[in-house]
PDB file of N, CA and C and ligand atoms in Angstrom:
ATOM      1  N   MET A 193      56.890  80.687  38.301  1.00  0.00           N
ATOM      2  CA  MET A 193      57.872  80.480  37.433  1.00  0.00           C
ATOM      3  C   MET A 193      58.830  81.645  38.068  1.00  0.00           C
ATOM      4  N   PRO A 194      59.976  80.862  37.634  1.00  0.00           N
ATOM      5  CA  PRO A 194      61.556  81.540  38.832  1.00  0.00           C
ATOM      6  C   PRO A 194      61.096  83.063  37.972  1.00  0.00           C
ATOM      7  N   ARG A 195      61.833  83.716  39.423  1.00  0.00           N
ATOM      8  CA  ARG A 195      62.695  84.550  39.465  1.00  0.00           C
ATOM      9  C   ARG A 195      63.857  84.830  38.755  1.00  0.00           C
ATOM     10  N   TYR A 196      64.872  85.703  37.153  1.00  0.00           N
ATOM     11  CA  TYR A 196      66.568  85.651  38.140  1.00  0.00           C
ATOM     12  C   TYR A 196      66.488  87.277  38.124  1.00  0.00           C
ATOM     13  N   ASP A 197      67.527  87.585  39.121  1.00  0.00           N
ATOM     14  CA  ASP A 197      67.894  88.855  38.988  1.00  0.00           C
ATOM     15  C   ASP A 197      69.105  88.652  37.711  1.00  0.00           C
ATOM     16  N   PHE A 198      68.940  89.878  36.963  1.00  0.00           N
ATOM     17  CA  PHE A 198      70.654  90.345  36.373  1.00  0.00           C
ATOM     18  C   PHE A 198      71.055  91.493  36.954  1.00  0.00           C
ATOM     19  N   ARG A 199      72.067  91.901  36.879  1.00  0.00           N
ATOM     20  CA  ARG A 199      72.599  92.842  36.692  1.00  0.00           C
ATOM     21  C   ARG A 199      73.290  93.966  35.180  1.00  0.00           C
ATOM     22  N   CYS A 200      72.589  95.461  34.440  1.00  0.00           N
ATOM     23  CA  CYS A 200      73.548  95.560  33.619  1.00  0.00           C
ATOM     24  C   CYS A 200      74.877  96.474  33.551  1.00  0.00           C
ATOM     25  N   ARG A 201      75.764  95.232  32.936  1.00  0.00           N
ATOM     26  CA  ARG A 201      77.576  96.224  32.991  1.00  0.00           C
ATOM     27  C   ARG A 201      77.782  97.588  32.615  1.00  0.00           C
ATOM     28  N   SER A 202      76.304  97.444  31.900  1.00  0.00           N
ATOM     29  CA  SER A 202      76.443  99.125  30.891  1.00  0.00           C
ATOM     30  C   SER A 202      76.587  99.882  31.995  1.00  0.00           C
ATOM     31  N   CYS A 203      74.885 100.073  32.657  1.00  0.00           N
ATOM     32  CA  CYS A 203      74.239 100.991  33.285  1.00  0.00           C
ATOM     33  C   CYS A 203      74.543 100.954  34.932  1.00  0.00           C
ATOM     34  N   GLY A 204      74.295  99.930  35.200  1.00  0.00           N
ATOM     35  CA  GLY A 204      74.383  99.157  36.362  1.00  0.00           C
ATOM     36  C   GLY A 204      73.500  99.118  37.068  1.00  0.00           C
ATOM     37  N   ALA A 205      72.445  99.300  36.671  1.00  0.00           N
ATOM     38  CA  ALA A 205      70.955  99.401  36.684  1.00  0.00           C
ATOM     39  C   ALA A 205      70.555  97.957  37.254  1.00  0.00           C
ATOM     40  N   THR A 206      70.038  97.049  38.447  1.00  0.00           N
ATOM     41  CA  THR A 206      69.119  95.348  38.347  1.00  0.00           C
ATOM     42  C   THR A 206      68.023  95.697  38.376  1.00  0.00           C
ATOM     43  N   PHE A 207      67.686  94.183  37.356  1.00  0.00           N
ATOM     44  CA  PHE A 207      66.048  94.347  37.417  1.00  0.00           C
ATOM     45  C   PHE A 207      66.351  91.778  37.295  1.00  0.00           C
ATOM     46  N   GLU A 208      64.947  92.358  37.355  1.00  0.00           N
ATOM     47  CA  GLU A 208      64.802  90.999  37.451  1.00  0.00           C
ATOM     48  C   GLU A 208      63.551  90.503  35.646  1.00  0.00           C
ATOM     49  N   LEU A 209      63.983  89.459  35.950  1.00  0.00           N
ATOM     50  CA  LEU A 209      62.741  88.924  34.795  1.00  0.00           C
ATOM     51  C   LEU A 209      61.940  87.722  35.576  1.00  0.00           C
ATOM     52  N   ARG A 210      61.111  86.938  34.624  1.00  0.00           N
ATOM     53  CA  ARG A 210      60.649  85.906  34.652  1.00  0.00           C
ATOM     54  C   ARG A 210      60.340  85.407  33.658  1.00  0.00           C
ATOM     55  N   ARG A 211      61.039  84.004  34.116  1.00  0.00           N
ATOM     56  CA  ARG A 211      60.691  82.936  33.279  1.00  0.00           C
ATOM     57  C   ARG A 211      61.709  81.939  33.536  1.00  0.00           C
ATOM     58  N   PRO A 212      60.810  80.271  31.909  1.00  0.00           N
ATOM     59  CA  PRO A 212      60.953  79.602  32.523  1.00  0.00           C
ATOM     60  C   PRO A 212      63.166  78.688  32.493  1.00  0.00           C
ATOM     61  N   MET A 213      62.840  78.212  33.425  1.00  0.00           N
ATOM     62  CA  MET A 213      63.954  77.241  34.195  1.00  0.00           C
ATOM     63  C   MET A 213      64.576  77.291  32.538  1.00  0.00           C
ATOM     64  N   ALA A 214      63.935  76.508  31.664  1.00  0.00           N
ATOM     65  CA  ALA A 214      64.425  76.401  30.445  1.00  0.00           C
ATOM     66  C   ALA A 214      65.348  78.142  29.579  1.00  0.00           C
ATOM     67  N   GLN A 215      65.288  79.138  29.962  1.00  0.00           N
ATOM     68  CA  GLN A 215      65.272  80.204  29.598  1.00  0.00           C
ATOM     69  C   GLN A 215      66.332  81.263  30.639  1.00  0.00           C
ATOM     70  N   ALA A 216      66.606  79.937  31.825  1.00  0.00           N
ATOM     71  CA  ALA A 216      67.007  80.561  32.352  1.00  0.00           C
ATOM     72  C   ALA A 216      68.477  81.393  32.048  1.00  0.00           C
ATOM     73  N   ASN A 217      69.558  80.659  31.653  1.00  0.00           N
ATOM     74  CA  ASN A 217      70.467  80.689  30.422  1.00  0.00           C
ATOM     75  C   ASN A 217      70.367  81.742  29.701  1.00  0.00           C
ATOM     76  N   ALA A 218      69.185  82.348  29.571  1.00  0.00           N
ATOM     77  CA  ALA A 218      69.112  82.849  28.313  1.00  0.00           C
ATOM     78  C   ALA A 218      69.766  85.053  28.189  1.00  0.00           C
ATOM     79  N   PRO A 219      70.278  85.703  27.463  1.00  0.00           N
ATOM     80  CA  PRO A 219      70.229  86.395  27.237  1.00  0.00           C
ATOM     81  C   PRO A 219      69.435  87.587  28.051  1.00  0.00           C
ATOM     82  N   ALA A 220      69.828  88.062  29.013  1.00  0.00           N
ATOM     83  CA  ALA A 220      68.931  89.239  29.034  1.00  0.00           C
ATOM     84  C   ALA A 220      69.072  91.041  28.141  1.00  0.00           C
ATOM     85  N   VAL A 221      67.987  91.596  28.479  1.00  0.00           N
ATOM     86  CA  VAL A 221      68.155  92.843  27.666  1.00  0.00           C
ATOM     87  C   VAL A 221      68.087  93.632  28.708  1.00  0.00           C
ATOM     88  N   CYS A 222      68.684  94.832  28.850  1.00  0.00           N
ATOM     89  CA  CYS A 222      68.240  95.832  30.345  1.00  0.00           C
ATOM     90  C   CYS A 222      67.492  96.345  30.021  1.00  0.00           C
ATOM     91  N   PRO A 223      66.610  97.417  30.737  1.00  0.00           N
ATOM     92  CA  PRO A 223      65.203  97.807  30.164  1.00  0.00           C
ATOM     93  C   PRO A 223      65.896  99.058  29.174  1.00  0.00           C
ATOM     94  N   GLN A 224      66.877  99.305  29.603  1.00  0.00           N
ATOM     95  CA  GLN A 224      67.702 101.406  29.261  1.00  0.00           C
ATOM     96  C   GLN A 224      67.920 100.204  27.819  1.00  0.00           C
ATOM     97  N   GLY A 225      68.600  98.713  27.749  1.00  0.00           N
ATOM     98  CA  GLY A 225      67.934  98.824  26.391  1.00  0.00           C
ATOM     99  C   GLY A 225      69.903  97.785  25.905  1.00  0.00           C
ATOM    100  N   HIS A 226      70.610  97.958  26.778  1.00  0.00           N
ATOM    101  CA  HIS A 226      71.566  97.860  26.504  1.00  0.00           C
ATOM    102  C   HIS A 226      71.723  95.593  26.954  1.00  0.00           C
ATOM    103  N   GLN A 227      72.714  94.600  26.386  1.00  0.00           N
ATOM    104  CA  GLN A 227      72.755  93.697  26.065  1.00  0.00           C
ATOM    105  C   GLN A 227      73.917  93.351  26.398  1.00  0.00           C
ATOM    106  N   ASP A 228      74.823  93.985  27.734  1.00  0.00           N
ATOM    107  CA  ASP A 228      75.816  93.309  28.848  1.00  0.00           C
ATOM    108  C   ASP A 228      75.775  93.415  30.216  1.00  0.00           C
ATOM    109  N   THR A 229      74.800  91.896  30.455  1.00  0.00           N
ATOM    110  CA  THR A 229      74.122  91.554  31.560  1.00  0.00           C
ATOM    111  C   THR A 229      74.389  90.946  32.100  1.00  0.00           C
ATOM    112  N   VAL A 230      74.527  91.102  33.263  1.00  0.00           N
ATOM    113  CA  VAL A 230      75.124  88.951  34.251  1.00  0.00           C
ATOM    114  C   VAL A 230      73.718  89.071  34.926  1.00  0.00           C
ATOM    115  N   LYS A 231      73.835  87.739  34.670  1.00  0.00           N
ATOM    116  CA  LYS A 231      72.767  86.719  36.198  1.00  0.00           C
ATOM    117  C   LYS A 231      72.847  86.529  37.453  1.00  0.00           C
ATOM    118  N   LEU A 232      72.609  87.019  38.192  1.00  0.00           N
ATOM    119  CA  LEU A 232      72.837  87.140  39.387  1.00  0.00           C
ATOM    120  C   LEU A 232      72.163  85.847  40.184  1.00  0.00           C
ATOM    121  N   LEU A 233      72.910  85.731  41.823  1.00  0.00           N
ATOM    122  CA  LEU A 233      72.833  84.527  41.637  1.00  0.00           C
ATOM    123  C   LEU A 233      71.324  85.067  42.927  1.00  0.00           C
ATOM    124  N   SER A 234      70.632  84.674  42.980  1.00  0.00           N
ATOM    125  CA  SER A 234      69.298  85.032  44.267  1.00  0.00           C
ATOM    126  C   SER A 234      69.000  83.695  45.348  1.00  0.00           C
ATOM    127  N   THR A 235      68.259  83.925  45.841  1.00  0.00           N
ATOM    128  CA  THR A 235      68.534  83.260  46.851  1.00  0.00           C
ATOM    129  C   THR A 235      69.270  81.744  46.959  1.00  0.00           C
ATOM    130  N   VAL A 236      70.123  82.300  47.263  1.00  0.00           N
ATOM    131  CA  VAL A 236      71.709  81.143  47.304  1.00  0.00           C
ATOM    132  C   VAL A 236      71.450  80.808  48.792  1.00  0.00           C
ATOM    133  N   ALA A 237      71.707  79.796  48.675  1.00  0.00           N
ATOM    134  CA  ALA A 237      71.258  78.650  50.607  1.00  0.00           C
ATOM    135  C   ALA A 237      72.758  79.114  51.145  1.00  0.00           C
ATOM    136  N   VAL A 238      72.982  78.804  51.825  1.00  0.00           N
ATOM    137  CA  VAL A 238      74.620  80.002  52.228  1.00  0.00           C
ATOM    138  C   VAL A 238      74.177  79.358  53.326  1.00  0.00           C
ATOM    139  N   THR A 239      75.294  78.107  54.269  1.00  0.00           N
ATOM    140  CA  THR A 239      74.740  77.283  55.933  1.00  0.00           C
ATOM    141  C   THR A 239      75.885  78.230  56.280  1.00  0.00           C
ATOM    142  N   GLY A 240      75.882  78.068  57.441  1.00  0.00           N
ATOM    143  CA  GLY A 240      77.410  78.273  58.781  1.00  0.00           C
ATOM    144  C   GLY A 240      77.669  80.129  58.433  1.00  0.00           C
ATOM    145  N   ALA A 241      78.115  80.733  57.063  1.00  0.00           N
ATOM    146  CA  ALA A 241      78.025  82.424  57.360  1.00  0.00           C
ATOM    147  C   ALA A 241      77.832  82.637  58.067  1.00  0.00           C
ATOM    148  N   ALA A 242      76.211  82.522  58.981  1.00  0.00           N
ATOM    149  CA  ALA A 242      76.130  83.773  59.495  1.00  0.00           C
ATOM    150  C   ALA A 242      75.709  83.175  60.715  1.00  0.00           C
ATOM    151  N   GLY A 243      75.119  83.419  61.706  1.00  0.00           N
ATOM    152  CA  GLY A 243      74.717  83.015  63.031  1.00  0.00           C
ATOM    153  C   GLY A 243      75.891  82.202  64.526  1.00  0.00           C
ATOM    154  N   GLY A 244      77.098  81.794  63.645  1.00  0.00           N
ATOM    155  CA  GLY A 244      78.318  81.851  64.705  1.00  0.00           C
ATOM    156  C   GLY A 244      77.415  80.558  65.051  1.00  0.00           C
ATOM    157  N   ALA A 245      78.002  78.937  63.884  1.00  0.00           N
ATOM    158  CA  ALA A 245      77.430  77.951  64.541  1.00  0.00           C
ATOM    159  C   ALA A 245      78.845  77.652  65.409  1.00  0.00           C
ATOM    160  N   PRO A 246      78.133  76.815  66.344  1.00  0.00           N
ATOM    161  CA  PRO A 246      78.896  76.483  67.838  1.00  0.00           C
ATOM    162  C   PRO A 246      80.269  75.667  67.601  1.00  0.00           C
ATOM    163  N   GLN A 247      80.802  76.050  68.172  1.00  0.00           N
ATOM    164  CA  GLN A 247      82.602  75.883  68.071  1.00  0.00           C
ATOM    165  C   GLN A 247      82.531  74.301  68.475  1.00  0.00           C
ATOM    166  N   GLN A 248      83.216  73.608  67.851  1.00  0.00           N
ATOM    167  CA  GLN A 248      83.634  72.654  69.163  1.00  0.00           C
ATOM    168  C   GLN A 248      84.804  71.845  70.272  1.00  0.00           C
ATOM    169  N   ALA A 249      84.697  73.186  71.422  1.00  0.00           N
ATOM    170  CA  ALA A 249      85.967  72.435  71.972  1.00  0.00           C
ATOM    171  C   ALA A 249      86.605  71.152  71.846  1.00  0.00           C
ATOM    172  N   PRO A 250      87.929  71.290  71.520  1.00  0.00           N
ATOM    173  CA  PRO A 250      88.799  70.474  71.957  1.00  0.00           C
ATOM    174  C   PRO A 250      89.027  69.387  72.576  1.00  0.00           C
ATOM    175  N   SER A 251      88.391  68.783  72.990  1.00  0.00           N
ATOM    176  CA  SER A 251      88.164  67.834  74.587  1.00  0.00           C
ATOM    177  C   SER A 251      89.063  67.168  74.742  1.00  0.00           C
ATOM    178  N   GLY A 252      89.482  67.254  76.231  1.00  0.00           N
ATOM    179  CA  GLY A 252      90.832  66.443  76.316  1.00  0.00           C
ATOM    180  C   GLY A 252      92.468  67.812  76.922  1.00  0.00           C
ATOM    181  N   GLY A 253      92.808  67.607  76.046  1.00  0.00           N
ATOM    182  CA  GLY A 253      94.120  68.165  76.547  1.00  0.00           C
ATOM    183  C   GLY A 253      95.102  66.932  77.646  1.00  0.00           C
ATOM    184  N   GLY A 254      94.897  66.180  76.379  1.00  0.00           N
ATOM    185  CA  GLY A 254      95.765  64.615  77.207  1.00  0.00           C
ATOM    186  C   GLY A 254      97.155  64.791  77.227  1.00  0.00           C
ATOM    187  N   CYS A 255      97.776  63.689  78.194  1.00  0.00           N
ATOM    188  CA  CYS A 255      99.272  63.223  78.138  1.00  0.00           C
ATOM    189  C   CYS A 255     100.150  64.733  77.090  1.00  0.00           C
ATOM    190  N   CYS A 256      99.812  63.897  76.091  1.00  0.00           N
ATOM    191  CA  CYS A 256     100.845  64.417  74.695  1.00  0.00           C
ATOM    192  C   CYS A 256     100.493  66.626  75.035  1.00  0.00           C
ATOM    193  N   GLY A 257      99.386  66.531  75.360  1.00  0.00           N
ATOM    194  CA  GLY A 257      99.282  68.360  74.287  1.00  0.00           C
ATOM    195  C   GLY A 257     100.585  68.732  75.609  1.00  0.00           C
ATOM    196  N   GLY A 258     100.991  68.268  76.821  1.00  0.00           N
ATOM    197  CA  GLY A 258     101.743  69.572  77.534  1.00  0.00           C
ATOM    198  C   GLY A 258     102.491  69.373  77.564  1.00  0.00           C
ATOM    199  N   GLY A 259     103.491  67.371  76.242  1.00  0.00           N
ATOM    200  CA  GLY A 259     104.670  68.161  76.690  1.00  0.00           C
ATOM    201  C   GLY A 259     105.044  67.427  78.409  1.00  0.00           C
ATOM    202  N   CYS A 260     104.494  66.409  78.341  1.00  0.00           N
ATOM    203  CA  CYS A 260     105.061  65.946  79.609  1.00  0.00           C
ATOM    204  C   CYS A 260     104.962  63.842  79.359  1.00  0.00           C
ATOM    205  N   CYS A 261     105.091  64.420  78.039  1.00  0.00           N
ATOM    206  CA  CYS A 261     105.698  62.648  77.005  1.00  0.00           C
ATOM    207  C   CYS A 261     107.084  62.596  76.035  1.00  0.00           C
ATOM    208  N   GLY A 262     107.257  63.829  76.262  1.00  0.00           N
ATOM    209  CA  GLY A 262     108.444  63.579  75.030  1.00  0.00           C
ATOM    210  C   GLY A 262     109.307  65.363  75.808  1.00  0.00           C
TER     211      GLY A 262
HETATM  212 ZN1  LIG B 555      71.637  98.787  31.556  1.00  0.00          ZN
END
């Protein structure tokens, strides 16, 4: 069963719940009893943000780059 992370906007606590995906968007109640909670995105696959993907250097430096053509 997937696990979802929530954050309470009333007290700032974060908590996690296990619930079926069908209830993923159902409102969650803070352990402190608050109902103003938001669901956090967990295990988001972000590619290219870290690690420094190799940048391909522009090849050439052709004629028109240097101003010799015009
Ligand atoms: Zn709370």
